[in-house]
Coordinates of C-alpha atoms and ligand atoms in Angstrom, one line a residue:
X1 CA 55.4 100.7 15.8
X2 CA 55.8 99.0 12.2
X3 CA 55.2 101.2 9.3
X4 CA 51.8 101.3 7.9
X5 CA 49.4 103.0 5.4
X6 CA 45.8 103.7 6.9
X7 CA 42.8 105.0 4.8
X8 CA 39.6 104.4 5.8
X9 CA 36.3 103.8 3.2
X10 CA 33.4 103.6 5.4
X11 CA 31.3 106.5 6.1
X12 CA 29.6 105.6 9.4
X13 CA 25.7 106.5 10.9
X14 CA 26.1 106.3 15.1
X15 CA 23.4 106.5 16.9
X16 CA 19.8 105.3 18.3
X17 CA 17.4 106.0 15.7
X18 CA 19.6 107.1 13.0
X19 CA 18.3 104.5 10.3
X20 CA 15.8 106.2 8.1
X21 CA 17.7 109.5 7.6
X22 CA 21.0 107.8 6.9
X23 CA 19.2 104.8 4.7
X24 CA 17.2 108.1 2.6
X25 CA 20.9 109.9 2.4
X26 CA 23.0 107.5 1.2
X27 CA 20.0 105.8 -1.5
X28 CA 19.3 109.0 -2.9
X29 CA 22.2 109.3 -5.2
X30 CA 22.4 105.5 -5.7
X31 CA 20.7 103.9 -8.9
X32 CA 17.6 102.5 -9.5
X33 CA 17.8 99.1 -8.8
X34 CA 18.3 97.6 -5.2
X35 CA 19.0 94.4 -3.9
X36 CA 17.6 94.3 -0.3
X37 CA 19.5 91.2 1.3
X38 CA 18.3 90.2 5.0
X39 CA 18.2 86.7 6.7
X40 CA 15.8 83.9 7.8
X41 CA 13.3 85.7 9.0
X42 CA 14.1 88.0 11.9
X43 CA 13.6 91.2 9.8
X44 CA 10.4 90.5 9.1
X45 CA 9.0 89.2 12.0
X46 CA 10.6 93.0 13.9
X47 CA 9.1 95.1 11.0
X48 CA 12.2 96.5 9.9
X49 CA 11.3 95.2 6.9
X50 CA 8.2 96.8 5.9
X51 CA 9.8 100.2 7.5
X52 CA 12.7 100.0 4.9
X53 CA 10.6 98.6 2.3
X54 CA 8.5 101.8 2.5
X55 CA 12.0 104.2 2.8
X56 CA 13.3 102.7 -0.4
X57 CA 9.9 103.6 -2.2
X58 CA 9.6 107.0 -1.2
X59 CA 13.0 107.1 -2.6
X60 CA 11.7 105.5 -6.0
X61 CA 13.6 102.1 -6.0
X62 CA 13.1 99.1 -7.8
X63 CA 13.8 96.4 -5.3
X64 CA 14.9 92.7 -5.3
X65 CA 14.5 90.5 -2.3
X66 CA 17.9 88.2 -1.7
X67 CA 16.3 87.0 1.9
X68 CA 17.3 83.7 3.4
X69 CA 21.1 84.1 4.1
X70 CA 21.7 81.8 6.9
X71 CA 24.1 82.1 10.1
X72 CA 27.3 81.2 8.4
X73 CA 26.8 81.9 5.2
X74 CA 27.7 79.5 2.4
X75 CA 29.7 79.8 -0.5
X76 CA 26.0 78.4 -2.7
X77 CA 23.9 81.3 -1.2
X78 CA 26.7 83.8 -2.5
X79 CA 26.3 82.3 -5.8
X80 CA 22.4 82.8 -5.7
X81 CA 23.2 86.3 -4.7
X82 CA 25.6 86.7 -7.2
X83 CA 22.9 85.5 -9.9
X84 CA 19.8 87.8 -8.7
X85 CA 22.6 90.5 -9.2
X86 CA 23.0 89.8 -12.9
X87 CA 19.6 89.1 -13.7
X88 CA 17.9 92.2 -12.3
X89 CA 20.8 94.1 -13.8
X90 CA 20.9 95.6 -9.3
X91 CA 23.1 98.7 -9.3
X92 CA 23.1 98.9 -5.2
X93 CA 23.1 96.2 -2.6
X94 CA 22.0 96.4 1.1
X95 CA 22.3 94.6 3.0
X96 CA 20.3 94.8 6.4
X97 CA 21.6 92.1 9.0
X98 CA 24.4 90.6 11.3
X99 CA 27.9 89.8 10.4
X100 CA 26.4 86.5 8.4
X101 CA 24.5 89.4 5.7
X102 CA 26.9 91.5 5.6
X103 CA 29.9 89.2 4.8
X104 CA 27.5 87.2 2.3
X105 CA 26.8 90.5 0.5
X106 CA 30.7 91.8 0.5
X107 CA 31.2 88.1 -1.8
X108 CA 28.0 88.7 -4.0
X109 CA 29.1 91.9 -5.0
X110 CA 32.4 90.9 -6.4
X111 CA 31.6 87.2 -7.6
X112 CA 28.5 89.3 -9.5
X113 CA 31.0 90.9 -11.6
X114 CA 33.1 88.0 -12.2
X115 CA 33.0 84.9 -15.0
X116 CA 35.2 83.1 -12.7
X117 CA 34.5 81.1 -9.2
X118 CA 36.1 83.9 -6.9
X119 CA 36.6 81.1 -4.5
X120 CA 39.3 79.3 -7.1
X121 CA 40.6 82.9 -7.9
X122 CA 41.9 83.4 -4.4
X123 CA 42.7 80.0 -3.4
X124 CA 44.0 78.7 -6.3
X125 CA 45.4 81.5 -8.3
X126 CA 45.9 83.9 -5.0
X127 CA 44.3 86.9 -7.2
X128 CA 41.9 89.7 -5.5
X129 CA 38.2 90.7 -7.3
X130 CA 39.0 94.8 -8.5
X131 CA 35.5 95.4 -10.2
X132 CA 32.6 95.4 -7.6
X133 CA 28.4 96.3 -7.1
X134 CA 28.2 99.4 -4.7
X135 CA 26.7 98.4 -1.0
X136 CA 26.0 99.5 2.4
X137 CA 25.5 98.0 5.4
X138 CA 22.6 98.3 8.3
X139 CA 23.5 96.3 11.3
X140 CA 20.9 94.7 13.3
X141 CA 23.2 92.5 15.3
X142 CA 26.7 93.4 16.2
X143 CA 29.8 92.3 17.5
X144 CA 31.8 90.7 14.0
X145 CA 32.2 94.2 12.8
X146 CA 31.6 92.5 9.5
X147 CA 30.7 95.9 8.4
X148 CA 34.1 97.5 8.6
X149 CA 36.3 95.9 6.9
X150 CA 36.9 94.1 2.9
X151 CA 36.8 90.4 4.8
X152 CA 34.3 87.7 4.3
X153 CA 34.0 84.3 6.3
X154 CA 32.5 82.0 3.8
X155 CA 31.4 78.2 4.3
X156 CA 32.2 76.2 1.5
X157 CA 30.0 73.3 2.2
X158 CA 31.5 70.5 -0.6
X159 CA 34.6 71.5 1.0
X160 CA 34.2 71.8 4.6
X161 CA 35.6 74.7 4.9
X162 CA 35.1 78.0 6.1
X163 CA 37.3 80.5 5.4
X164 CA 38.3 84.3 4.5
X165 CA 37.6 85.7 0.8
X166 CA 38.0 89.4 0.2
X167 CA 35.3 91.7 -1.3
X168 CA 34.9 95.1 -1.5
X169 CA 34.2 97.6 1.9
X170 CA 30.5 98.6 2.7
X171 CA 30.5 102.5 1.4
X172 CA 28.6 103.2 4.6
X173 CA 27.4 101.6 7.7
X174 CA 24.5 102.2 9.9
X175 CA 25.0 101.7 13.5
X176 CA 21.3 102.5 14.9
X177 CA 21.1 100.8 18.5
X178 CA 17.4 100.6 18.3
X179 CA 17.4 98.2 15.1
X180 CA 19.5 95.5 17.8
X181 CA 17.1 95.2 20.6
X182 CA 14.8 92.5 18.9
X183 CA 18.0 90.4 19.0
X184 CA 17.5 87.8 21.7
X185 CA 20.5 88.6 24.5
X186 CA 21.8 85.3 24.4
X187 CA 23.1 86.2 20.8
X188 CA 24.1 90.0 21.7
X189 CA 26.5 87.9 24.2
X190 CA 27.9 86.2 21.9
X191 CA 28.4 88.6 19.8
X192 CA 29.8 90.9 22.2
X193 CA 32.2 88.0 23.0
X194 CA 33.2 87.9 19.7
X195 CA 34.6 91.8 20.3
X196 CA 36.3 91.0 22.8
X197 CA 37.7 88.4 21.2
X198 CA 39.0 90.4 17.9
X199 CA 40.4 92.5 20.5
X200 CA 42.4 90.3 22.1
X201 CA 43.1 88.4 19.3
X202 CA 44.7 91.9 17.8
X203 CA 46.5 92.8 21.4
X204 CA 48.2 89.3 21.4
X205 CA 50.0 89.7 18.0
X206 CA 53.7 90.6 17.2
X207 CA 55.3 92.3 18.7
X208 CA 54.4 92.4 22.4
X209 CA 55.8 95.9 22.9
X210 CA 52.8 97.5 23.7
X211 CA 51.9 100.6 21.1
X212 CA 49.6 103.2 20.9
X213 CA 47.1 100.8 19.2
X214 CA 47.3 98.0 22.5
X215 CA 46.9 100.6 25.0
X216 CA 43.2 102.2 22.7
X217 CA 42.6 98.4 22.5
X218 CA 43.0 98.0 26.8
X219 CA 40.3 101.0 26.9
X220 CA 38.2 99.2 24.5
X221 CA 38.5 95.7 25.9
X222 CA 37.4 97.4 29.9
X223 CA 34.4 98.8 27.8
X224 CA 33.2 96.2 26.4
X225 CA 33.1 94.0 29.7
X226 CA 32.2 96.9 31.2
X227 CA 28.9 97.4 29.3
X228 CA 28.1 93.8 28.3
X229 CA 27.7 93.5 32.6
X230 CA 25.6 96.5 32.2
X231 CA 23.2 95.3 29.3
X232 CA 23.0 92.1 30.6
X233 CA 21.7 93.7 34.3
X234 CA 19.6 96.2 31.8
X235 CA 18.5 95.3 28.8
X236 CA 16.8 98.6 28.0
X237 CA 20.4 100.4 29.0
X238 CA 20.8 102.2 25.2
X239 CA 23.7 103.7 26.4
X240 CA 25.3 100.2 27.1
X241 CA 24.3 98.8 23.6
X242 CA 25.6 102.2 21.9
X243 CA 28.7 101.5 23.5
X244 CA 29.2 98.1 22.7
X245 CA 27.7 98.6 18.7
X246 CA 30.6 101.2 18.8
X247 CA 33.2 98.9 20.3
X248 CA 32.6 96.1 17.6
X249 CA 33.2 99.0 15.1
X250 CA 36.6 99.7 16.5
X251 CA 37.7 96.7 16.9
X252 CA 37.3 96.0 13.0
X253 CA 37.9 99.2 11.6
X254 CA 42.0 98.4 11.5
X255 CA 42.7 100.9 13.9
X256 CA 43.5 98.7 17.0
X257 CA 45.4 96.7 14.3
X258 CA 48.2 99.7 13.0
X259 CA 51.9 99.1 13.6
X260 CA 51.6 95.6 14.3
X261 CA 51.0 92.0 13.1
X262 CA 47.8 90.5 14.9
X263 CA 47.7 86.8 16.4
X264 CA 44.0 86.0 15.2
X265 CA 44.6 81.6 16.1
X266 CA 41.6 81.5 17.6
X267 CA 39.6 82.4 15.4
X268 CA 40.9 80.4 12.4
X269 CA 40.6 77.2 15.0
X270 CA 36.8 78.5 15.9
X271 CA 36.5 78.6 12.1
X272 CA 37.9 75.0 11.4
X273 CA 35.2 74.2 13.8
X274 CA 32.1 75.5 12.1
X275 CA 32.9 73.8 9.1
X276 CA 32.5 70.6 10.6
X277 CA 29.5 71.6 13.4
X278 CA 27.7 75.5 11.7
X279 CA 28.5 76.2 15.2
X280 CA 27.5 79.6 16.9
X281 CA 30.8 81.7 16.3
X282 CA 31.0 83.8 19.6
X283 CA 30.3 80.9 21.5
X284 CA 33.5 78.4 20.0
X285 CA 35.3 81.5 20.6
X286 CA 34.5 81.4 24.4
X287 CA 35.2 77.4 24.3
X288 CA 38.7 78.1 23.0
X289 CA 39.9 81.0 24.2
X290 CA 41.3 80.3 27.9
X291 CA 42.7 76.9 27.2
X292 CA 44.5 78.7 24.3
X293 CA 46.0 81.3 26.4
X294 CA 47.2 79.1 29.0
X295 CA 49.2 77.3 26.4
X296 CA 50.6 81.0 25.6
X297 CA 51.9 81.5 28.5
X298 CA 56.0 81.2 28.7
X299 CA 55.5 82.6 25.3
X300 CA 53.5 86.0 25.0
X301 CA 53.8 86.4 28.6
X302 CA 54.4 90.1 28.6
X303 CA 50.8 90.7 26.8
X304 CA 48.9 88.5 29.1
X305 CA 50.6 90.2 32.5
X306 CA 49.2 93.3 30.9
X307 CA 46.4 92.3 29.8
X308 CA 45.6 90.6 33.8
X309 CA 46.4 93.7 34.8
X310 CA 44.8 96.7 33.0
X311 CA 41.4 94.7 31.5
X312 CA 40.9 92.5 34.6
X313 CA 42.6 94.2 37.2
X314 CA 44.2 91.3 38.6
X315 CA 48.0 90.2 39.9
X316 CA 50.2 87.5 41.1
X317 CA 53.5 87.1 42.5
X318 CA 55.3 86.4 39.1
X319 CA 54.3 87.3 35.9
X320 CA 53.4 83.9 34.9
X321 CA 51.2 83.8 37.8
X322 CA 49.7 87.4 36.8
X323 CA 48.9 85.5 33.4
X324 CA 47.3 83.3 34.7
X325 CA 44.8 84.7 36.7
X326 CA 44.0 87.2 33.9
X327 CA 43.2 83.9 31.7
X328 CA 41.3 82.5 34.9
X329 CA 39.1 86.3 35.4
X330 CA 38.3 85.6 31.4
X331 CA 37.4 82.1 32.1
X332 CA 35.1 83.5 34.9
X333 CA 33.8 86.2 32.5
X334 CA 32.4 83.5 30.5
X335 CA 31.0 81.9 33.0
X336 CA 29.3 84.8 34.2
X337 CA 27.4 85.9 31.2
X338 CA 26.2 82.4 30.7
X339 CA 28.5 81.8 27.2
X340 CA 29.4 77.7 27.2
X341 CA 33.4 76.7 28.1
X342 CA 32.7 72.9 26.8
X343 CA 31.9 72.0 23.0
X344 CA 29.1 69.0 24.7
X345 CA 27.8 72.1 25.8
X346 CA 27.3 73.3 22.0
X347 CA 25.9 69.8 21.1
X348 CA 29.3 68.8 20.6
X349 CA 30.2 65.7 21.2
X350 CA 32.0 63.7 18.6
X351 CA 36.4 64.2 18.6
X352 CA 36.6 63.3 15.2
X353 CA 35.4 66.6 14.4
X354 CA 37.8 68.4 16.5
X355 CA 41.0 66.7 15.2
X356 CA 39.3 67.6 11.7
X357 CA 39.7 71.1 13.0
X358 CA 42.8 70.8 14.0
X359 CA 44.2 69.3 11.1
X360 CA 42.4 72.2 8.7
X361 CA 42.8 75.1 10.6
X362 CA 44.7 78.2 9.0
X363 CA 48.0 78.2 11.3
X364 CA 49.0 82.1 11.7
X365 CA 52.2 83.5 11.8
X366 CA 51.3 86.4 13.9
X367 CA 50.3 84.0 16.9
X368 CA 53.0 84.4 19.6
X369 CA 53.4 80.7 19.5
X370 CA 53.7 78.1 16.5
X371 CA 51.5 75.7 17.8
X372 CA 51.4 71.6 15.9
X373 CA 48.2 70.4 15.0
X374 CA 48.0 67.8 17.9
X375 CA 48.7 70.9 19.7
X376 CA 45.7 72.1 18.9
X377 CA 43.8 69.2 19.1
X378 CA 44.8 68.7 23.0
X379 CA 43.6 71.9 23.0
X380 CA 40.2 70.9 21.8
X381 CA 40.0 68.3 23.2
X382 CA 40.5 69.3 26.9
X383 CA 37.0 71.0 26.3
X384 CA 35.0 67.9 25.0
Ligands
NZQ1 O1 18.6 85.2 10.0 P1 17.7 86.0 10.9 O2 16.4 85.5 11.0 O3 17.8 87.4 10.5 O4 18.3 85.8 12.4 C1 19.6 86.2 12.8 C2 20.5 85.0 13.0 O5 19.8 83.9 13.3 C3 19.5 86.9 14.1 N1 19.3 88.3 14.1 C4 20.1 89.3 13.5 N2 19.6 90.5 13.8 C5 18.5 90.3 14.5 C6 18.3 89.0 14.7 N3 17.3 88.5 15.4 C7 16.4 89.3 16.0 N4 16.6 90.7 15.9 C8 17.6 91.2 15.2 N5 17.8 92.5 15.1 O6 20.8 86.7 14.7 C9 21.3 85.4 14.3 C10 22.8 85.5 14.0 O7 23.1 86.4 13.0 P2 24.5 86.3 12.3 O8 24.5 87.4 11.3 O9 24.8 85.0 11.9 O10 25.4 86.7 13.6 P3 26.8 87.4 13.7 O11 26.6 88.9 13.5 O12 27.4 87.0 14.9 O13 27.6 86.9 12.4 C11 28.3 85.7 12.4 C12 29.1 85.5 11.1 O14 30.1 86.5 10.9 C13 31.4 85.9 10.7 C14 31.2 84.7 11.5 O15 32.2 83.7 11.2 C15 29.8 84.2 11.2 O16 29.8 83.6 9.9 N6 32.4 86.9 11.1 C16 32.7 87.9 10.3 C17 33.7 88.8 10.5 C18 34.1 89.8 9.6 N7 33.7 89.9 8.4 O17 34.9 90.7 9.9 C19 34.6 88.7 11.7 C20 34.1 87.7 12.7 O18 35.3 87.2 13.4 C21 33.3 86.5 12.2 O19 34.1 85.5 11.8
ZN2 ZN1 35.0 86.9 15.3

C-alpha cells in the first residue's frame, strides 16, 4: 500500500425514512438563513418539497429558493447561486437533489465567498477556495456520490468544457431510500452504472498489486450488480436500493481509493463528451467502458484477470483470454439492464464531436496505459 492520510468530514443519515429527523438535527444549530437548492422540477412534482419546506419552518428558517439547477450543471448557474448567497446574506445551504445539485451547490458555496472567478483561480492560477458557506446534502438520486467528496463537475459552456473544481465537503449527507423511488429506473440505472464505474475506475489504478482497498472494492462491485439485477426485477425491493444508495457512498467516500493512485480515463473522456452533447453521464460511461478496457489489455492485465474473475466470475485459458471475457460479461451487463453501448444510441451522431473529445479530454497518469488522442478517438469512434 502507498502511504496516505485519511480523515473523513461527512457525518452520514442511512436509512429508509430517515430524512425529517436528520434534516431537523442538523438545521437546528445552523443559522437563520437557508438557501434551499433543488432542480427542474422533480422535487416539486414528488412533494418533497412542500415536506421540507414545512421541516425548515418548524425549525424557524428564513428560506431562499435556488431551484432550476439543470443535469450537468453549468458554470452560469453556479454564479446565480453564488449571487442569491450574497444577497440574502444565506448562512446554510441545502441542497436537496442528484449529483447535478449537490456538485452545483459545493461551487456556490466557495465562489459566494470569493471576489475572484474560482474557475480562473484553479485553472489559471492552480489555487484552492479556503473560506466557504456551511451545506448539507439530501440525496434523491444516487450513484455519483457527489455527496461524499470536496469535487465538483462543472460545465463551462463559453468554453466547452466540463471539468473538476474543488469546493468544500457536504457537513452531512442524507441517504433516505424512500426520497429515490420517484426517480424513473431508467436514471437509477444509470446512475447505478456510474458506481460501478468509479469503482472500477479506482480498482484499475496504479499499482495493480491488489490491496486491502481492491479486494473491499471486489465486494462492492458484486453488490452493486448484484442488487441493480434485483431492483430492476423489483422495483419496490428497499433493501436493494439501500444497498446500492450505500454502495455509491463507498465508492466516493475515498476509502476504496487509500494506498493507491486511481485510473479514472473514462470518466475524463465521458466528460470531454458532455461538453460537446449535455449527454446523460452513466450512460457515456456504459458507451466507453468496454472498448476502453479491451485496449487495456497487455497492459493492466493483472486487474482485469481479477476483476473477470471475482466480480463476473468468469475464466479463460490465458489471462488475456480471462480479460477478455470479464470485459465481454460487462459489455453483457450493459446490455442487460437496457444502458446504450453506441453514442447514435444517445442521439449521437456527428464524429466531429468525438475527436473534439478526444482532443480535450484530461489524459490521467493513473491510467494503466498512456493512451494518444487518436487513441482515444478510435476508441470513440468504434461506437458511433
Ligand atoms: O432536475 P430534476 O427535475 O430534479 O430532475 C432530476 C434530473 O433530471 C432527476 N431527479 C433527481 N432526483 C429525482 C429525480 N426525478 C424524480 N425523482 C427524484 N427523486 O434526475 C435527473 C438527473 O439528475 P442529476 O443530478 O443530473 O443526476 P446524477 O445524480 O447522475 O448527477 C450527474 C452529475 O454528477 C456529476 C456528473 O458529471 C453530472 O454532472 N458527477 C459528479 C461526481 C462527484 N461530484 O463526485 C462524480 C461523478 O463521476 C459525476 O461526474
Ligand atoms: Zn461518475
Amino acid at each position: 500500500m502507498d502511504k496516505f492520510v485519511y480523515q473523513y468530514p461527512v457525518r452520514q443519515y442511512f436509512g429508509k425514512g430517515c430524512a425529517e429527523e436528520a434534516i431537523k438535527e442538523e438545521l437546528k444549530n445552523a443559522g437563520e438563513n437557508i438557501l434551499l437548492a433543488y432542480g427542474g422540477g422533480s422535487l416539486k412534482r414528488t412533494g418533497l418539497y412542500d415536506r421540507i419546506r414545512s421541516w425548515l419552518a418548524e425549525c424557524g428558517k428564513c428560506v431562499t429558493d435556488f431551484g432550476g439547477i439543470m443535469p450537468n450543471p453549468t458554470y452560469r448557474k453556479v454564479q446565480e447561486g453564488a449571487r442569491l448567497v450574497r444577497e440574502n446574506d444565506i448562512d446554510f445551504i441545502l441542497a436537496v437533489g442528484g449529483g447535478s445539485v449537490i456538485d452545483c451547490c459545493k461551487i456556490v458555496s466557495a465562489q459566494s465567498r470569493l471576489d475572484e472567478d474560482i474557475w480562473d483561480m484553479w485553472y489559471d492560477h492552480h489555487r484552492l477556495p479556503t473560506d466557504f458557506v456551511q451545506m448539507g446534502a439530501v440525496v434523491t438520486a444516487s450513484g455519483t456520490g457527489a455527496e461524499q467528496n470536496n469535487g465538483a463537475v462543472i460545465t463551462h459552456e463559453e468554453k466547452k468544457l466540463k471539468q473538476p473544481l474543488f469546493g468544500a465537503y457536504h457537513s452531512f449527507a442524507v441517504l433516505d431510500s424512500d426520497l429515490t423511488r420517484t426517480l424513473p429506473m431508467k436514471q437509477v440505472i444509470s446512475g447505478v452504472f456510474d458506481t460501478l464505474s468509479h469503482c472500477m475506475e479506482t480498482y484499475m489504478g496504479k499499482p495493480q498489486a491488489t490491496n486491502l482497498s481492491d479486494e473491499i472494492n471486489e465486494a462492492v462491485m458484486r453488490n452493486v450488480v448484484k442488487n441493480l439485477r434485483a431492483l430492476i426485477a423489483n422495483p419496490d425491493d428497499d433493501f436493494a436500493r439501500g444497498e446500492l444508495m450505500w454502495a455509491s457512498a463507498m465508492a466516493e467516500s475515498g476509502m476504496l481509493k487509500l494506498g493507491k493512485q486511481t485510473d479514472f480515463q473514462c470518466h475524463m473522456i465521458e466528460h470531454a463528451v458532455g461538453a460537446y452533447t449535455d449527454c446523460n453521464h452513466g450512460q457515456g460511461l456504459a458507451v466507453i467502458h468496454p472498448t476502453l478496457y479491451r485496449r487495456m489489455i497487455g497492459y493492466g492485465t493483472e486487474k482485469l484477470v481479477r476483476m473477470a474473475e471475482t466480480v463476473w466470475g468468469v475464466k479463460g485459458e490465458t489471462a488475456e483470454e480471462t480479460a477478455a471475457r470479464g470485459i465481454d460479461a460487462l459489455e453483457s451487463f450493459i446490455k442487460e439492464v437496457g444502458l446504450p453501448t453506441h453514442w447514435s444510441q444517445m442521439g449521437i451522431t456527428d464524429e466531429s464531436v468525438l475527436r473534439a473529445a478526444a482532443d480535450t479530454c484530461f489524459l490521467m497518469p493513473g491510467c494503466c496505459k498512456q493512451f494518444s488522442r487518436d487513441e482515444i478517438f478510435e476508441i470513440l469512434k468504434e461506437r458511433m
